[in-house]
């Protein structure tokens, strides 16, 4: 079954065609990261305008690269939220129009569910359930236990900033460009991650939640005490490395706690933050006995349409064609709250 996926929740305009949730026929993306690197973050109005400009050329390229015509497509999947409203409207209106015009079924996909499906995209070996999945991006940080694609329980989530947001805000404090994750990771390569001892949040609590606001404040205080940092590259590298290490340690600590509750499961890292090499190393080091999977390529860690097409396929296959049915309501997280 060939699904055409559309992702336009933030600043990326992406269209992909994926067969049976795994084989990528094409995956096209127009990114505005460079534009927003100048503004230090995404400007919603500008992101929506870029989406309007890019959506049709990107759609055209995806069909051309896959050497496919609308007749070859079995269904359309689109990110229905959460995200920036203006950006989401471009993708959802396009998807509805194509669905009517081509006479194909339409599936609305929760953005996080797209990330959860991203380890299947282009995988040589099919990932296995049950699994623990850390989904960490600029907008969310969630820890899931899943028994199938559409059956799962939210174990924990961030109580304040998302992990990617912590990278972005930390980078801005250190004078490094947006997006913060890759620029902190690059600066950290030359730094000493033990140079500054930054706090591990909620360590005394029996919880699978995360918190990054205290860490951000701690970084702010160190920067204030060490002023000026601007002409001191060694200090910036050490701060970047220590800050990255502190974010990763907290994420790995929560994964380890979840694994204790659900042993013998695979562990999946998804979302923009899963591109972080240090996070991957520390997770594999902490759990040598299990398989730790990440998306097969960096392009499937950050926002992309192949993961939306894959998620749409799994929803259709498991007869869950509305996003409200995607996850079973659990005691820890009522579904309504998850979707909102
Ligand atoms: O999944 P994504 O593309 O968009 C959202 O759904 O938010 O994630 C973007 C986030 C940004 O906060 C970015 O700084 C972070 O992922 N990110 C990284 C890395 N690459 C992207 N964080 C840490 N290390 C990276 N290498
Ligand atoms: Zn995302």
Coordinates of C-alpha atoms and ligand atoms in Angstrom, one line a residue:
X1 CA 0.0 0.0 0.0
X2 CA 1.5 3.4 -1.1
X3 CA 0.8 6.3 1.3
X4 CA 1.5 9.9 0.4
X5 CA 2.5 11.7 3.6
X6 CA 2.4 15.4 4.2
X7 CA 4.1 17.2 7.2
X8 CA 3.8 20.9 7.7
X9 CA 3.5 21.4 11.4
X10 CA 6.3 23.9 11.9
X11 CA 9.0 25.3 9.5
X12 CA 9.6 22.2 7.3
X13 CA 7.5 21.5 4.3
X14 CA 7.7 17.8 3.5
X15 CA 6.0 15.2 1.3
X16 CA 6.9 11.5 1.0
X17 CA 5.6 8.3 -0.5
X18 CA 6.2 5.2 1.5
X19 CA 5.1 1.6 0.8
X20 CA 3.7 -0.5 3.7
X21 CA 5.2 1.8 6.4
X22 CA 8.8 1.0 5.6
X23 CA 10.0 1.3 2.0
X24 CA 10.6 4.9 0.9
X25 CA 9.7 5.6 -2.7
X26 CA 10.5 9.3 -2.2
X27 CA 11.0 11.8 0.6
X28 CA 11.3 15.5 -0.2
X29 CA 11.8 18.3 2.3
X30 CA 12.0 22.1 2.0
X31 CA 13.6 23.5 5.2
X32 CA 13.7 27.0 6.5
X33 CA 16.2 26.3 9.2
X34 CA 18.7 28.6 7.5
X35 CA 16.2 31.5 7.3
X36 CA 15.3 31.1 11.0
X37 CA 18.9 30.7 12.0
X38 CA 19.1 34.5 11.4
X39 CA 16.1 35.2 13.6
X40 CA 17.2 32.8 16.4
X41 CA 14.0 30.8 16.2
X42 CA 10.9 30.2 14.1
X43 CA 8.6 33.2 13.3
X44 CA 5.2 31.6 12.9
X45 CA 3.8 34.0 10.3
X46 CA 7.0 33.6 8.1
X47 CA 6.9 29.8 8.5
X48 CA 3.3 29.7 7.2
X49 CA 4.2 31.9 4.3
X50 CA 7.1 29.6 3.4
X51 CA 4.8 26.6 3.7
X52 CA 2.4 28.2 1.1
X53 CA 5.3 28.8 -1.3
X54 CA 6.9 25.3 -0.9
X55 CA 4.0 22.9 -0.7
X56 CA 3.1 22.4 -4.4
X57 CA 6.8 22.2 -5.6
X58 CA 7.6 19.7 -2.8
X59 CA 4.5 17.6 -3.7
X60 CA 5.5 17.7 -7.4
X61 CA 9.1 16.6 -6.6
X62 CA 7.9 13.8 -4.3
X63 CA 5.7 12.3 -7.1
X64 CA 8.5 12.8 -9.7
X65 CA 11.2 11.2 -7.6
X66 CA 9.0 8.2 -6.9
X67 CA 8.1 8.1 -10.6
X68 CA 4.4 7.9 -9.6
X69 CA 1.1 9.3 -10.7
X70 CA -1.8 10.0 -8.3
X71 CA -3.4 6.7 -9.5
X72 CA -0.5 4.8 -7.8
X73 CA -1.3 6.3 -4.4
X74 CA -3.6 4.3 -2.1
X75 CA -4.2 6.9 0.7
X76 CA -3.0 10.3 2.0
X77 CA -1.7 10.9 5.5
X78 CA -1.2 14.4 6.9
X79 CA 0.0 15.8 10.3
X80 CA -3.2 17.1 11.9
X81 CA -1.4 18.6 15.0
X82 CA 0.0 19.7 17.2
X83 CA 2.0 22.5 15.6
X84 CA 1.8 26.1 14.4
X85 CA -1.7 26.8 13.1
X86 CA -0.8 28.6 9.9
X87 CA 1.7 26.0 9.0
X88 CA -0.7 23.1 9.8
X89 CA -3.4 24.6 7.7
X90 CA -1.3 24.5 4.6
X91 CA -0.7 20.8 4.9
X92 CA -4.2 19.8 6.0
X93 CA -5.9 21.9 3.3
X94 CA -3.6 20.5 0.7
X95 CA -4.3 16.9 1.9
X96 CA -8.0 17.4 2.0
X97 CA -8.0 18.8 -1.5
X98 CA -5.9 16.0 -2.9
X99 CA -8.1 13.4 -1.2
X100 CA -11.2 14.9 -2.8
X101 CA -9.6 15.4 -6.2
X102 CA -7.9 12.0 -6.4
X103 CA -10.7 10.1 -4.5
X104 CA -8.3 8.6 -1.9
X105 CA -8.8 8.0 1.8
X106 CA -7.4 10.6 4.2
X107 CA -5.8 9.9 7.6
X108 CA -5.0 12.6 10.1
X109 CA -1.8 11.7 12.1
X110 CA -0.8 13.1 15.5
X111 CA 2.7 14.6 15.0
X112 CA 4.2 12.5 17.9
X113 CA 2.7 9.3 16.5
X114 CA 4.6 10.1 13.3
X115 CA 7.9 10.3 15.3
X116 CA 7.1 7.0 17.1
X117 CA 6.7 5.3 13.6
X118 CA 10.0 6.8 12.3
X119 CA 12.2 3.8 13.3
X120 CA 10.3 1.7 10.8
X121 CA 11.1 4.0 7.9
X122 CA 13.7 2.4 5.6
X123 CA 14.5 -0.2 8.3
X124 CA 16.3 -3.3 7.0
X125 CA 15.2 -5.3 10.0
X126 CA 11.7 -4.7 11.4
X127 CA 11.7 -3.1 14.9
X128 CA 9.9 -5.3 17.5
X129 CA 7.3 -4.8 20.2
X130 CA 7.1 -4.3 23.1
X131 CA 9.3 -1.3 23.1
X132 CA 10.1 1.7 25.2
X133 CA 10.2 4.9 23.1
X134 CA 11.7 8.2 24.0
X135 CA 10.3 10.8 21.7
X136 CA 12.2 14.1 22.2
X137 CA 11.9 17.1 20.0
X138 CA 11.6 20.9 20.1
X139 CA 7.9 20.6 21.1
X140 CA 7.6 17.5 23.3
X141 CA 9.5 15.0 25.4
X142 CA 7.5 11.8 26.0
X143 CA 8.4 8.3 27.2
X144 CA 6.1 5.5 26.0
X145 CA 5.7 1.8 26.6
X146 CA 4.1 0.3 23.5
X147 CA 2.8 -3.2 22.8
X148 CA 1.8 -2.4 19.2
X149 CA 1.8 0.6 16.9
X150 CA -1.5 1.9 18.2
X151 CA -1.5 0.3 21.7
X152 CA 0.5 2.2 24.3
X153 CA 0.9 3.9 27.6
X154 CA 2.6 7.2 28.3
X155 CA 5.0 6.6 31.1
X156 CA 6.3 10.1 31.6
X157 CA 6.8 13.5 29.9
X158 CA 8.5 16.8 30.5
X159 CA 7.0 19.0 33.1
X160 CA 8.2 22.2 31.5
X161 CA 10.6 22.6 28.5
X162 CA 11.0 19.9 25.9
X163 CA 14.6 18.5 25.6
X164 CA 15.0 20.1 22.1
X165 CA 13.8 23.4 23.5
X166 CA 16.4 23.1 26.3
X167 CA 19.1 22.6 23.5
X168 CA 17.7 25.6 21.6
X169 CA 17.5 27.9 24.6
X170 CA 20.9 26.8 25.9
X171 CA 22.5 27.5 22.5
X172 CA 20.9 31.0 22.4
X173 CA 22.4 31.7 25.9
X174 CA 25.8 30.5 24.6
X175 CA 25.6 32.6 21.4
X176 CA 25.3 29.6 19.2
X177 CA 23.0 29.5 16.1
X178 CA 19.5 28.0 15.9
X179 CA 18.7 25.1 15.8
X180 CA 20.5 24.7 19.1
X181 CA 20.8 20.9 19.2
X182 CA 23.2 20.5 16.3
X183 CA 25.2 23.6 17.2
X184 CA 25.6 22.6 20.9
X185 CA 26.6 19.1 19.7
X186 CA 29.2 20.6 17.4
X187 CA 30.6 22.9 20.1
X188 CA 30.6 20.0 22.6
X189 CA 32.9 17.9 20.4
X190 CA 35.8 20.2 21.5
X191 CA 34.7 20.6 25.1
X192 CA 35.0 18.7 28.4
X193 CA 31.6 17.4 29.5
X194 CA 32.8 17.2 33.1
X195 CA 34.0 20.8 33.3
X196 CA 30.8 22.0 34.9
X197 CA 28.6 19.9 37.2
X198 CA 25.0 20.8 36.2
X199 CA 22.0 19.4 38.1
X200 CA 20.1 16.2 37.4
X201 CA 16.4 17.2 37.8
X202 CA 13.9 15.2 39.8
X203 CA 16.6 12.6 40.8
X204 CA 15.1 12.1 44.3
X205 CA 11.6 11.5 42.9
X206 CA 10.2 8.2 41.8
X207 CA 9.1 9.5 38.4
X208 CA 9.6 9.0 34.7
X209 CA 8.9 12.6 34.0
X210 CA 11.6 15.1 33.0
X211 CA 12.3 18.7 33.8
X212 CA 14.7 21.0 32.0
X213 CA 13.9 24.5 33.4
X214 CA 16.2 24.2 36.4
X215 CA 19.1 23.1 34.1
X216 CA 18.5 26.1 31.9
X217 CA 18.6 28.4 35.0
X218 CA 21.8 26.7 36.2
X219 CA 23.4 27.3 32.8
X220 CA 22.3 31.0 33.0
X221 CA 24.0 31.3 36.4
X222 CA 27.3 29.7 35.3
X223 CA 27.3 32.0 32.3
X224 CA 26.7 35.0 34.5
X225 CA 29.5 34.0 36.9
X226 CA 31.9 33.4 34.0
X227 CA 31.3 36.6 32.1
X228 CA 32.4 37.5 29.5
X229 CA 32.1 34.2 27.5
X230 CA 32.0 35.7 24.0
X231 CA 35.7 35.7 23.4
X232 CA 36.4 32.5 25.2
X233 CA 35.8 29.5 22.8
X234 CA 37.2 27.0 25.2
X235 CA 34.7 28.1 27.9
X236 CA 31.8 27.9 25.3
X237 CA 32.9 24.4 24.3
X238 CA 33.1 23.2 27.9
X239 CA 29.7 24.7 28.7
X240 CA 28.1 23.2 25.6
X241 CA 29.6 19.8 26.4
X242 CA 28.5 19.9 30.1
X243 CA 25.0 21.1 29.2
X244 CA 24.6 18.5 26.5
X245 CA 25.8 15.8 29.0
X246 CA 23.4 17.0 31.6
X247 CA 20.4 16.8 29.2
X248 CA 21.4 13.4 27.9
X249 CA 22.1 12.0 31.5
X250 CA 18.5 13.0 32.5
X251 CA 17.0 11.4 29.4
X252 CA 19.0 8.2 29.9
X253 CA 18.2 8.0 33.6
X254 CA 14.4 8.0 32.7
X255 CA 14.9 5.4 30.0
X256 CA 16.8 3.2 32.5
X257 CA 14.0 3.6 35.1
X258 CA 11.4 2.7 32.4
X259 CA 13.5 -0.3 31.3
X260 CA 13.6 -1.6 35.0
X261 CA 9.8 -1.6 34.9
X262 CA 9.6 -3.2 31.4
X263 CA 12.7 -5.3 31.0
X264 CA 13.5 -7.3 27.8
X265 CA 12.0 -4.6 25.6
X266 CA 13.6 -2.8 22.7
X267 CA 14.5 0.9 23.3
X268 CA 13.7 3.4 20.5
X269 CA 15.0 7.0 20.4
X270 CA 13.0 9.3 18.1
X271 CA 12.4 13.0 17.4
X272 CA 15.0 15.7 16.6
X273 CA 17.0 15.1 19.8
X274 CA 17.5 11.4 18.8
X275 CA 20.0 12.8 16.2
X276 CA 22.3 13.5 19.2
X277 CA 25.3 11.1 19.0
X278 CA 26.1 11.5 22.7
X279 CA 22.5 10.5 23.7
X280 CA 22.8 7.4 21.5
X281 CA 26.2 6.5 23.0
X282 CA 25.0 7.0 26.6
X283 CA 21.8 5.0 26.0
X284 CA 23.6 2.1 24.4
X285 CA 26.2 2.2 27.2
X286 CA 23.5 2.2 29.9
X287 CA 21.6 -0.7 28.3
X288 CA 24.1 -3.1 26.6
X289 CA 21.7 -6.0 27.0
X290 CA 19.0 -4.6 24.7
X291 CA 18.6 -3.3 21.1
X292 CA 18.6 0.4 21.0
X293 CA 17.1 1.7 17.7
X294 CA 17.2 5.2 16.2
X295 CA 15.7 6.3 12.8
X296 CA 17.9 4.9 10.0
X297 CA 19.0 8.3 8.9
X298 CA 19.3 11.8 10.5
X299 CA 16.6 13.1 8.1
X300 CA 14.1 10.8 9.8
X301 CA 15.0 12.1 13.3
X302 CA 13.9 15.6 12.6
X303 CA 10.5 16.5 11.1
X304 CA 9.8 14.6 7.8
X305 CA 6.9 13.3 5.9
X306 CA 8.1 9.6 5.5
X307 CA 7.3 9.1 9.2
X308 CA 3.8 10.6 8.7
X309 CA 3.2 8.2 5.7
X310 CA 4.4 5.3 7.8
X311 CA 2.2 6.2 10.8
X312 CA -0.8 6.7 8.4
X313 CA -0.2 3.1 7.1
X314 CA -0.1 1.6 10.6
X315 CA -3.3 3.5 11.6
X316 CA -5.1 2.2 8.5
X317 CA -3.8 -1.3 9.0
X318 CA -4.9 -1.4 12.6
X319 CA -8.2 0.3 11.7
X320 CA -7.5 3.4 13.7
X321 CA -8.3 6.0 11.2
X322 CA -8.9 8.9 13.5
X323 CA -6.2 10.3 15.7
X324 CA -8.4 10.1 18.8
X325 CA -8.2 6.3 18.7
X326 CA -4.5 6.1 18.3
X327 CA -3.6 5.3 21.9
X328 CA -5.5 3.5 24.5
X329 CA -6.5 5.7 27.4
X330 CA -4.2 4.9 30.3
X331 CA -4.3 5.7 34.0
X332 CA -1.2 7.7 33.7
X333 CA -2.3 9.8 30.8
X334 CA -5.8 10.2 29.6
X335 CA -5.9 10.3 25.8
X336 CA -7.7 13.7 25.6
X337 CA -4.8 15.3 27.5
X338 CA -2.3 13.7 25.2
X339 CA -4.0 14.9 22.0
X340 CA -4.6 18.5 23.3
Ligands
LIG1 O1 11.4 16.7 15.7 P1 11.9 18.0 15.3 O2 12.5 18.2 14.0 O3 10.8 19.1 15.5 C1 9.8 19.1 16.5 O4 8.9 18.3 16.4 O5 10.0 20.0 17.4 O6 13.0 18.5 16.5 C2 13.7 19.7 16.4 C3 14.5 19.8 17.7 C4 15.1 21.1 17.9 O7 14.9 21.6 19.2 C5 16.6 20.8 17.7 O8 17.5 21.6 18.4 C6 16.7 19.4 18.1 O9 15.5 18.8 17.7 N1 17.9 18.7 17.5 C7 18.9 18.2 18.2 C8 19.8 17.7 17.3 N2 19.3 17.9 16.0 C9 18.1 18.5 16.2 N3 19.1 18.1 19.6 C10 20.2 17.6 20.0 N4 21.2 17.1 19.2 C11 21.0 17.1 17.8 N5 22.0 16.6 17.0
LIG2 ZN1 8.7 16.7 15.3

